[in-house]
Coordinates of C-alpha atoms in Angstrom, one line a residue:
X1 CA 187.0 26.3 86.1
X2 CA 186.0 29.0 83.7
X3 CA 188.4 29.4 80.0
X4 CA 189.4 33.1 79.9
X5 CA 189.3 33.8 75.9
X6 CA 191.0 37.3 74.7
X7 CA 189.3 40.1 73.8
X8 CA 188.8 39.5 70.6
X9 CA 187.5 36.4 71.1
X10 CA 184.6 37.2 73.9
X11 CA 183.4 40.1 71.4
X12 CA 183.1 37.4 68.4
X13 CA 181.1 34.6 71.4
X14 CA 179.3 38.1 72.7
X15 CA 178.0 38.3 68.8
X16 CA 177.6 35.1 67.7
X17 CA 175.0 33.9 70.8
X18 CA 173.4 37.3 70.1
X19 CA 172.8 36.1 66.7
X20 CA 171.9 32.4 67.1
X21 CA 168.5 33.3 66.5
X22 CA 168.6 34.5 63.2
X23 CA 171.9 32.5 61.4
X24 CA 170.0 29.9 60.2
X25 CA 168.1 32.2 58.0
X26 CA 171.4 32.4 55.9
X27 CA 170.9 29.5 54.1
X28 CA 169.6 29.6 50.4
X29 CA 167.4 32.3 49.8
X30 CA 167.8 32.4 46.3
X31 CA 164.6 32.7 44.0
X32 CA 166.0 31.4 40.9
X33 CA 166.6 28.4 41.4
X34 CA 170.9 27.4 40.9
X35 CA 172.2 26.6 37.8
X36 CA 175.6 25.5 37.1
X37 CA 176.8 28.7 36.7
X38 CA 175.1 30.3 39.9
X39 CA 173.7 33.8 39.5
X40 CA 175.0 34.2 42.8
X41 CA 178.3 32.6 44.0
X42 CA 178.1 29.6 45.5
X43 CA 178.9 30.0 48.9
X44 CA 175.7 32.4 49.3
X45 CA 173.2 29.8 48.8
X46 CA 173.9 27.6 52.2
X47 CA 175.0 31.0 53.9
X48 CA 176.0 30.8 57.7
X49 CA 174.4 27.7 58.5
X50 CA 177.5 25.5 59.0
X51 CA 177.7 28.6 61.9
X52 CA 174.8 27.2 63.7
X53 CA 176.4 23.8 64.4
X54 CA 179.8 26.0 66.0
X55 CA 177.3 28.3 68.3
X56 CA 174.3 26.6 68.3
X57 CA 174.6 23.2 68.4
X58 CA 171.0 22.3 70.3
X59 CA 169.2 22.9 67.1
X60 CA 165.5 22.5 66.4
X61 CA 164.8 19.6 64.9
X62 CA 163.2 21.4 61.9
X63 CA 164.2 24.7 60.1
X64 CA 162.1 25.6 57.4
X65 CA 161.8 29.1 55.8
X66 CA 159.4 30.2 53.1
X67 CA 158.8 33.1 51.2
X68 CA 159.8 35.2 47.7
X69 CA 162.3 36.9 46.2
X70 CA 162.8 39.2 43.3
X71 CA 166.4 38.6 40.8
X72 CA 167.8 41.1 38.6
X73 CA 170.7 38.9 36.6
X74 CA 171.6 38.8 32.9
X75 CA 169.9 37.2 30.1
X76 CA 171.9 34.7 30.0
X77 CA 176.3 34.0 31.4
X78 CA 177.8 36.7 29.4
X79 CA 175.1 39.1 28.4
X80 CA 175.4 42.3 28.7
X81 CA 171.7 43.2 29.2
X82 CA 170.1 42.4 32.3
X83 CA 166.6 40.7 33.6
X84 CA 164.1 40.8 36.5
X85 CA 162.8 37.2 38.0
X86 CA 160.1 37.2 41.1
X87 CA 160.2 33.1 42.3
X88 CA 159.5 31.6 45.4
X89 CA 161.9 30.8 49.1
X90 CA 162.7 27.4 49.8
X91 CA 164.9 26.6 53.2
X92 CA 163.9 22.7 54.7
X93 CA 166.1 21.5 56.4
X94 CA 166.2 18.4 59.0
X95 CA 168.6 18.4 61.8
X96 CA 171.9 18.7 60.4
X97 CA 171.9 15.6 58.1
X98 CA 169.3 16.5 55.0
X99 CA 167.6 19.5 53.7
X100 CA 166.0 20.8 50.5
X101 CA 166.1 23.7 49.4
X102 CA 165.1 26.0 46.3
X103 CA 169.6 26.6 45.5
X104 CA 170.8 24.2 47.0
X105 CA 168.8 21.6 45.6
X106 CA 168.0 18.5 47.9
X107 CA 171.0 17.0 50.0
X108 CA 172.4 14.8 53.4
X109 CA 175.9 15.7 55.0
X110 CA 177.2 12.3 55.3
X111 CA 180.0 14.2 57.6
X112 CA 179.4 16.7 60.5
X113 CA 182.2 17.4 62.7
X114 CA 182.1 20.7 65.4
X115 CA 183.6 23.2 62.1
X116 CA 183.2 20.8 59.2
X117 CA 180.5 19.3 57.4
X118 CA 180.9 17.7 53.9
X119 CA 178.0 16.2 51.8
X120 CA 176.4 15.4 48.0
X121 CA 173.1 17.1 46.4
X122 CA 171.0 16.4 43.7
X123 CA 169.8 19.8 41.9
X124 CA 169.6 20.5 38.2
X125 CA 171.0 23.4 35.8
X126 CA 167.7 25.4 33.8
X127 CA 170.3 25.4 30.4
X128 CA 170.5 27.9 28.0
X129 CA 167.6 28.6 25.2
X130 CA 168.2 30.9 22.6
X131 CA 165.6 32.6 23.9
X132 CA 166.6 33.6 26.6
X133 CA 168.5 36.5 24.6
X134 CA 167.7 35.5 20.5
X135 CA 169.8 38.7 19.5
X136 CA 172.8 37.2 20.6
X137 CA 172.2 33.5 21.0
X138 CA 170.5 32.7 17.6
X139 CA 172.1 29.8 15.4
X140 CA 173.7 28.6 18.8
X141 CA 171.1 26.5 19.8
X142 CA 169.6 25.7 23.1
X143 CA 171.3 23.5 25.6
X144 CA 168.9 21.0 28.1
X145 CA 168.4 21.8 31.7
X146 CA 170.0 18.6 33.0
X147 CA 170.5 16.8 36.6
X148 CA 173.8 18.0 38.9
X149 CA 175.6 15.9 41.6
X150 CA 177.6 18.2 43.7
X151 CA 180.0 16.9 46.5
X152 CA 180.9 19.8 49.2
X153 CA 182.6 20.6 52.0
X154 CA 182.8 23.7 54.6
X155 CA 184.7 24.7 57.4
X156 CA 185.2 27.0 60.0
X157 CA 188.4 28.0 61.0
X158 CA 187.4 28.6 64.7
X159 CA 185.4 30.3 67.6
X160 CA 188.2 32.9 67.8
X161 CA 188.5 33.6 63.8
X162 CA 185.1 32.8 62.4
X163 CA 185.9 32.2 58.3
X164 CA 184.3 30.1 56.7
X165 CA 185.7 27.9 54.2
X166 CA 184.0 26.8 51.6
X167 CA 184.7 23.9 48.3
X168 CA 182.5 21.9 46.2
X169 CA 182.8 19.8 42.8
X170 CA 179.7 19.7 40.3
X171 CA 179.0 17.4 37.7
X172 CA 175.9 17.8 34.9
X173 CA 174.7 15.1 33.7
X174 CA 173.7 15.4 30.4
X175 CA 172.8 19.5 29.3
X176 CA 176.4 21.7 29.8
X177 CA 177.8 18.5 30.6
X178 CA 180.6 18.5 32.3
X179 CA 182.4 19.3 35.0
X180 CA 183.0 22.4 37.2
X181 CA 184.3 24.0 41.4
X182 CA 184.2 26.0 43.2
X183 CA 186.0 27.8 46.0
X184 CA 185.1 30.7 48.5
X185 CA 185.1 31.9 51.5
X186 CA 183.4 34.5 53.6
X187 CA 182.7 35.6 57.4
X188 CA 180.5 38.3 59.0
X189 CA 181.0 41.3 59.1
X190 CA 181.5 43.7 62.1
X191 CA 178.1 45.7 62.8
X192 CA 176.0 42.9 63.2
X193 CA 173.3 42.8 65.8
X194 CA 170.8 40.2 67.2
X195 CA 168.4 41.9 64.4
X196 CA 170.8 42.7 61.8
X197 CA 173.9 39.9 59.8
X198 CA 176.0 40.6 57.5
X199 CA 177.9 38.0 55.9
X200 CA 180.9 39.2 52.9
X201 CA 183.6 36.8 50.6
X202 CA 185.3 36.3 47.8
X203 CA 185.0 33.1 45.7
X204 CA 186.1 31.0 42.0
X205 CA 184.6 28.4 39.5
X206 CA 186.8 27.0 37.1
X207 CA 185.6 24.8 34.6
X208 CA 186.8 21.4 32.5
X209 CA 187.3 21.2 29.0
X210 CA 184.0 19.9 28.0
X211 CA 181.4 22.5 29.8
X212 CA 183.5 25.6 28.3
X213 CA 184.0 24.4 25.4
X214 CA 179.4 23.6 25.7
X215 CA 178.5 27.4 27.0
X216 CA 181.0 28.6 25.6
X217 CA 182.6 27.4 22.1
X218 CA 181.8 28.4 18.9
X219 CA 181.7 25.2 16.5
X220 CA 181.8 25.2 13.0
X221 CA 178.2 25.0 12.4
X222 CA 177.5 27.0 14.8
X223 CA 179.8 29.9 13.1
X224 CA 177.9 29.5 9.7
X225 CA 174.1 29.7 11.3
X226 CA 174.9 32.6 14.0
X227 CA 177.3 34.6 12.0
X228 CA 180.7 34.2 15.0
X229 CA 183.5 33.2 14.7
X230 CA 184.7 29.6 15.3
X231 CA 185.8 29.6 18.7
X232 CA 187.7 26.5 20.6
X233 CA 187.3 27.0 24.6
X234 CA 189.7 25.1 27.2
X235 CA 189.7 25.0 30.8
X236 CA 190.8 26.3 33.7
X237 CA 189.5 29.2 36.0
X238 CA 186.4 30.5 34.1
X239 CA 185.3 33.3 37.2
X240 CA 185.4 35.0 39.9
X241 CA 183.6 37.9 42.4
X242 CA 182.8 38.9 45.5
X243 CA 179.7 38.7 48.0
X244 CA 177.3 40.1 50.2
X245 CA 174.2 38.9 52.1
X246 CA 172.7 40.2 54.4
X247 CA 169.1 39.8 56.3
X248 CA 167.6 41.7 58.8
X249 CA 165.1 40.4 61.2
X250 CA 161.6 42.5 61.6
X251 CA 159.8 39.9 64.0
X252 CA 160.6 36.9 65.4
X253 CA 159.3 35.0 62.3
X254 CA 159.5 37.8 59.6
X255 CA 162.0 39.0 57.6
X256 CA 164.1 40.5 54.6
X257 CA 167.4 39.2 52.8
X258 CA 169.5 40.8 49.8
X259 CA 172.2 38.7 48.5
X260 CA 174.3 40.9 45.8
X261 CA 177.3 39.3 43.3
X262 CA 180.1 41.0 41.5
X263 CA 181.4 38.3 39.5
X264 CA 184.5 39.4 36.3
X265 CA 184.9 36.2 34.2
X266 CA 188.3 35.2 32.8
X267 CA 189.8 32.9 30.0
X268 CA 187.2 30.5 27.7
X269 CA 184.4 32.7 29.1
X270 CA 185.4 36.0 29.1
X271 CA 186.9 35.8 25.8
X272 CA 184.5 34.0 24.1
X273 CA 182.6 36.1 21.2
X274 CA 179.0 34.8 22.9
X275 CA 180.1 37.3 26.3
X276 CA 179.2 40.8 25.5
X277 CA 179.9 41.7 29.1
X278 CA 183.0 40.4 31.9
X279 CA 181.9 41.8 34.6
X280 CA 178.5 40.0 35.6
X281 CA 176.6 42.1 38.7
X282 CA 173.6 40.2 40.6
X283 CA 171.1 41.3 43.0
X284 CA 168.5 39.4 45.4
X285 CA 165.7 41.1 48.1
X286 CA 163.6 38.4 49.7
X287 CA 160.4 38.7 51.8
X288 CA 160.2 35.5 54.4
X289 CA 158.7 33.9 56.7
X290 CA 160.6 30.8 59.5
X291 CA 159.6 28.5 61.3

Protein backbone atom coordinates (compact mmCIF):
# COMPACT_ATOMS: atom_id res chain seq x y z
CA UNK A 1 0.00 0.00 0.00
CA UNK A 2 1.48 3.37 -0.97
CA UNK A 3 1.81 6.15 1.56
CA UNK A 4 -0.30 9.23 0.87
CA UNK A 5 1.33 12.50 1.88
CA UNK A 6 -0.44 15.84 2.37
CA UNK A 7 -0.19 18.30 -0.52
CA UNK A 8 2.48 20.33 1.28
CA UNK A 9 4.59 17.25 1.93
CA UNK A 10 4.33 16.13 -1.70
CA UNK A 11 5.63 19.57 -2.73
CA UNK A 12 8.73 19.24 -0.55
CA UNK A 13 9.34 15.63 -1.65
CA UNK A 14 9.15 16.56 -5.33
CA UNK A 15 11.42 19.51 -4.72
CA UNK A 16 14.10 17.47 -2.99
CA UNK A 17 13.97 14.59 -5.44
CA UNK A 18 14.81 16.99 -8.23
CA UNK A 19 17.34 18.82 -6.04
CA UNK A 20 19.20 15.71 -4.95
CA UNK A 21 21.74 16.30 -7.69
CA UNK A 22 22.77 19.61 -6.12
CA UNK A 23 22.15 19.13 -2.40
CA UNK A 24 25.70 17.96 -1.87
CA UNK A 25 26.88 21.30 -3.25
CA UNK A 26 25.45 23.12 -0.24
CA UNK A 27 28.48 21.94 1.73
CA UNK A 28 31.25 24.22 2.94
CA UNK A 29 32.41 26.37 0.04
CA UNK A 30 34.06 29.24 1.87
CA UNK A 31 37.31 30.45 0.37
CA UNK A 32 38.61 32.02 3.58
CA UNK A 33 39.65 29.43 6.13
CA UNK A 34 37.26 29.26 9.05
CA UNK A 35 38.30 31.21 12.10
CA UNK A 36 36.84 30.90 15.58
CA UNK A 37 34.61 33.84 14.72
CA UNK A 38 33.44 32.48 11.39
CA UNK A 39 33.30 35.02 8.56
CA UNK A 40 29.95 33.47 7.61
CA UNK A 41 27.32 32.01 9.91
CA UNK A 42 28.29 28.60 11.27
CA UNK A 43 25.50 26.70 9.49
CA UNK A 44 26.67 27.99 6.10
CA UNK A 45 29.82 25.86 6.23
CA UNK A 46 28.18 22.39 6.11
CA UNK A 47 25.03 23.81 4.51
CA UNK A 48 22.52 21.20 3.38
CA UNK A 49 24.76 18.13 3.49
CA UNK A 50 22.59 16.43 6.11
CA UNK A 51 19.63 16.63 3.73
CA UNK A 52 21.49 14.25 1.44
CA UNK A 53 20.89 11.41 3.90
CA UNK A 54 17.24 12.33 4.29
CA UNK A 55 16.35 12.63 0.62
CA UNK A 56 19.13 10.76 -1.20
CA UNK A 57 20.43 7.92 1.02
CA UNK A 58 22.39 6.14 -1.76
CA UNK A 59 25.28 8.54 -1.85
CA UNK A 60 28.47 7.94 -3.84
CA UNK A 61 31.45 6.76 -1.84
CA UNK A 62 33.47 9.90 -2.56
CA UNK A 63 32.23 13.44 -3.21
CA UNK A 64 34.75 16.08 -4.21
CA UNK A 65 34.21 19.79 -4.94
CA UNK A 66 37.13 22.06 -5.88
CA UNK A 67 37.23 25.66 -7.06
CA UNK A 68 38.05 29.25 -6.25
CA UNK A 69 36.24 32.12 -4.59
CA UNK A 70 36.41 35.79 -3.68
CA UNK A 71 35.27 36.94 -0.23
CA UNK A 72 34.50 40.39 1.13
CA UNK A 73 34.82 40.62 4.93
CA UNK A 74 35.84 43.05 7.71
CA UNK A 75 39.53 43.62 8.38
CA UNK A 76 38.91 42.06 11.80
CA UNK A 77 35.86 41.18 13.87
CA UNK A 78 34.33 44.55 14.76
CA UNK A 79 36.15 46.55 12.08
CA UNK A 80 34.44 49.27 10.06
CA UNK A 81 36.68 48.74 7.03
CA UNK A 82 36.67 45.75 4.67
CA UNK A 83 39.02 43.75 2.49
CA UNK A 84 38.59 41.45 -0.49
CA UNK A 85 40.36 38.08 -0.43
CA UNK A 86 40.66 35.28 -3.01
CA UNK A 87 41.00 31.71 -1.85
CA UNK A 88 40.54 28.02 -2.68
CA UNK A 89 37.39 25.93 -2.39
CA UNK A 90 38.04 22.40 -1.11
CA UNK A 91 35.31 20.00 -0.02
CA UNK A 92 36.09 16.26 0.15
CA UNK A 93 33.68 13.80 1.78
CA UNK A 94 33.88 10.04 2.23
CA UNK A 95 30.39 8.52 2.42
CA UNK A 96 28.71 10.04 5.47
CA UNK A 97 31.67 9.20 7.69
CA UNK A 98 34.54 11.66 7.22
CA UNK A 99 35.25 14.99 5.56
CA UNK A 100 38.01 17.50 4.85
CA UNK A 101 37.01 21.03 3.87
CA UNK A 102 38.42 24.54 3.99
CA UNK A 103 35.54 25.75 6.17
CA UNK A 104 35.00 22.80 8.53
CA UNK A 105 38.48 21.32 8.84
CA UNK A 106 39.02 17.56 9.10
CA UNK A 107 36.18 15.72 10.78
CA UNK A 108 34.48 12.46 11.69
CA UNK A 109 30.73 11.90 12.08
CA UNK A 110 30.48 9.51 15.02
CA UNK A 111 26.65 9.53 14.96
CA UNK A 112 24.78 9.08 11.68
CA UNK A 113 21.03 8.79 12.09
CA UNK A 114 18.34 8.99 9.43
CA UNK A 115 17.60 12.65 10.22
CA UNK A 116 20.41 13.53 12.62
CA UNK A 117 24.18 13.68 12.72
CA UNK A 118 26.88 14.44 15.26
CA UNK A 119 30.63 14.60 14.96
CA UNK A 120 33.97 16.07 15.89
CA UNK A 121 36.44 18.03 13.79
CA UNK A 122 39.85 19.65 13.98
CA UNK A 123 40.17 23.08 12.42
CA UNK A 124 42.13 26.24 13.14
CA UNK A 125 41.71 29.82 14.17
CA UNK A 126 43.75 32.30 12.14
CA UNK A 127 44.07 34.63 15.11
CA UNK A 128 44.43 38.37 14.66
CA UNK A 129 47.42 40.53 13.77
CA UNK A 130 47.90 44.22 14.43
CA UNK A 131 48.81 44.50 10.75
CA UNK A 132 45.25 43.47 9.84
CA UNK A 133 44.24 47.05 10.70
CA UNK A 134 47.18 48.82 12.34
CA UNK A 135 45.29 52.07 12.74
CA UNK A 136 42.74 50.42 15.05
CA UNK A 137 44.74 47.54 16.56
CA UNK A 138 48.00 49.35 17.31
CA UNK A 139 49.30 48.46 20.77
CA UNK A 140 46.96 45.51 21.29
CA UNK A 141 49.43 42.83 20.20
CA UNK A 142 48.81 39.83 18.00
CA UNK A 143 46.55 36.86 18.75
CA UNK A 144 48.37 33.82 17.41
CA UNK A 145 46.83 31.15 15.19
CA UNK A 146 45.76 28.01 17.04
CA UNK A 147 44.04 24.65 16.47
CA UNK A 148 40.33 24.39 17.23
CA UNK A 149 38.45 21.26 18.33
CA UNK A 150 34.74 21.33 17.51
CA UNK A 151 31.87 19.06 18.54
CA UNK A 152 28.70 19.55 16.54
CA UNK A 153 25.21 18.16 16.03
CA UNK A 154 22.63 18.63 13.26
CA UNK A 155 19.03 17.50 12.95
CA UNK A 156 16.32 17.72 10.29
CA UNK A 157 12.83 18.19 11.75
CA UNK A 158 11.14 15.98 9.13
CA UNK A 159 10.81 15.29 5.42
CA UNK A 160 7.54 17.17 5.44
CA UNK A 161 9.14 20.20 7.08
CA UNK A 162 12.87 20.25 6.21
CA UNK A 163 14.00 22.72 8.86
CA UNK A 164 17.61 21.99 9.82
CA UNK A 165 18.73 22.66 13.41
CA UNK A 166 22.45 22.92 14.20
CA UNK A 167 24.58 23.54 17.28
CA UNK A 168 28.30 23.30 18.04
CA UNK A 169 30.88 23.99 20.72
CA UNK A 170 34.48 24.93 19.84
CA UNK A 171 37.56 24.96 22.06
CA UNK A 172 40.55 27.05 20.92
CA UNK A 173 43.78 25.39 22.02
CA UNK A 174 45.99 28.46 22.39
CA UNK A 175 45.77 31.85 20.69
CA UNK A 176 42.38 33.28 21.69
CA UNK A 177 42.32 30.38 24.19
CA UNK A 178 38.64 30.08 25.02
CA UNK A 179 35.37 28.33 24.25
CA UNK A 180 32.66 29.49 21.87
CA UNK A 181 29.44 27.97 20.56
CA UNK A 182 26.77 28.53 17.93
CA UNK A 183 23.10 27.66 17.60
CA UNK A 184 21.12 28.20 14.42
CA UNK A 185 18.65 26.84 11.95
CA UNK A 186 17.92 27.14 8.25
CA UNK A 187 15.77 25.64 5.52
CA UNK A 188 15.49 25.54 1.72
CA UNK A 189 13.49 28.36 0.19
CA UNK A 190 10.49 28.06 -2.14
CA UNK A 191 11.52 28.88 -5.68
CA UNK A 192 14.42 26.43 -5.64
CA UNK A 193 14.67 24.08 -8.59
CA UNK A 194 16.88 21.40 -10.11
CA UNK A 195 19.29 24.07 -11.36
CA UNK A 196 18.99 26.57 -8.54
CA UNK A 197 18.79 25.94 -4.78
CA UNK A 198 18.59 28.46 -1.91
CA UNK A 199 18.92 28.23 1.88
CA UNK A 200 18.36 30.89 4.54
CA UNK A 201 18.26 31.12 8.34
CA UNK A 202 19.55 32.78 11.53
CA UNK A 203 22.35 31.92 13.94
CA UNK A 204 23.68 33.14 17.30
CA UNK A 205 27.18 32.88 18.78
CA UNK A 206 28.10 32.68 22.48
CA UNK A 207 31.55 32.90 24.10
CA UNK A 208 33.11 32.44 27.51
CA UNK A 209 34.80 35.24 29.43
CA UNK A 210 38.32 34.05 28.71
CA UNK A 211 37.76 34.24 24.97
CA UNK A 212 35.96 37.61 25.15
CA UNK A 213 38.74 39.16 27.21
CA UNK A 214 41.34 38.00 24.71
CA UNK A 215 39.44 39.19 21.64
CA UNK A 216 37.68 42.33 22.89
CA UNK A 217 39.24 43.28 26.22
CA UNK A 218 41.88 45.97 26.75
CA UNK A 219 44.35 45.28 29.55
CA UNK A 220 46.14 48.08 31.44
CA UNK A 221 49.31 47.37 29.45
CA UNK A 222 47.41 47.43 26.15
CA UNK A 223 45.68 50.64 27.22
CA UNK A 224 48.99 52.41 27.70
CA UNK A 225 50.31 51.17 24.33
CA UNK A 226 47.14 51.84 22.33
CA UNK A 227 45.56 54.85 24.00
CA UNK A 228 42.27 52.92 24.40
CA UNK A 229 40.53 52.79 27.79
CA UNK A 230 40.93 49.69 29.97
CA UNK A 231 38.05 47.33 29.19
CA UNK A 232 37.12 44.08 30.95
CA UNK A 233 35.01 41.85 28.70
CA UNK A 234 32.70 39.11 30.01
CA UNK A 235 30.95 36.00 28.72
CA UNK A 236 27.56 35.92 26.97
CA UNK A 237 25.92 36.42 23.60
CA UNK A 238 28.51 37.77 21.20
CA UNK A 239 26.61 38.08 17.93
CA UNK A 240 23.45 37.11 16.07
CA UNK A 241 22.75 37.25 12.38
CA UNK A 242 21.01 35.96 9.28
CA UNK A 243 22.53 34.14 6.31
CA UNK A 244 21.57 33.32 2.73
CA UNK A 245 23.20 30.77 0.42
CA UNK A 246 22.40 30.03 -3.23
CA UNK A 247 23.83 27.61 -5.79
CA UNK A 248 23.31 27.73 -9.56
CA UNK A 249 24.21 24.60 -11.53
CA UNK A 250 25.67 25.62 -14.90
CA UNK A 251 26.44 22.10 -16.17
CA UNK A 252 26.43 18.65 -14.58
CA UNK A 253 29.81 19.51 -13.02
CA UNK A 254 30.28 23.29 -13.00
CA UNK A 255 28.40 25.60 -10.64
CA UNK A 256 28.49 29.06 -9.14
CA UNK A 257 27.69 29.74 -5.50
CA UNK A 258 27.07 32.79 -3.36
CA UNK A 259 26.93 33.15 0.41
CA UNK A 260 25.92 36.27 2.29
CA UNK A 261 25.60 36.98 6.00
CA UNK A 262 24.88 39.98 8.21
CA UNK A 263 25.70 39.87 11.94
CA UNK A 264 25.17 42.29 14.80
CA UNK A 265 27.54 42.21 17.76
CA UNK A 266 26.18 42.28 21.32
CA UNK A 267 27.43 42.34 24.91
CA UNK A 268 31.14 42.77 25.49
CA UNK A 269 31.90 42.41 21.79
CA UNK A 270 29.52 45.20 20.81
CA UNK A 271 30.57 47.56 23.62
CA UNK A 272 34.33 47.05 23.27
CA UNK A 273 36.45 50.08 22.33
CA UNK A 274 38.04 47.82 19.72
CA UNK A 275 34.70 47.46 17.92
CA UNK A 276 34.17 50.20 15.34
CA UNK A 277 31.06 48.75 13.69
CA UNK A 278 28.56 46.49 15.45
CA UNK A 279 27.04 45.28 12.19
CA UNK A 280 29.32 43.04 10.12
CA UNK A 281 28.47 42.04 6.54
CA UNK A 282 30.18 39.21 4.65
CA UNK A 283 29.80 38.14 1.02
CA UNK A 284 31.32 35.34 -1.03
CA UNK A 285 31.15 34.34 -4.69
CA UNK A 286 32.70 31.12 -5.98
CA UNK A 287 32.99 28.97 -9.07
CA UNK A 288 33.40 25.25 -8.50
CA UNK A 289 33.78 21.89 -10.19
CA UNK A 290 32.40 18.71 -8.68
CA UNK A 291 33.32 15.10 -9.37
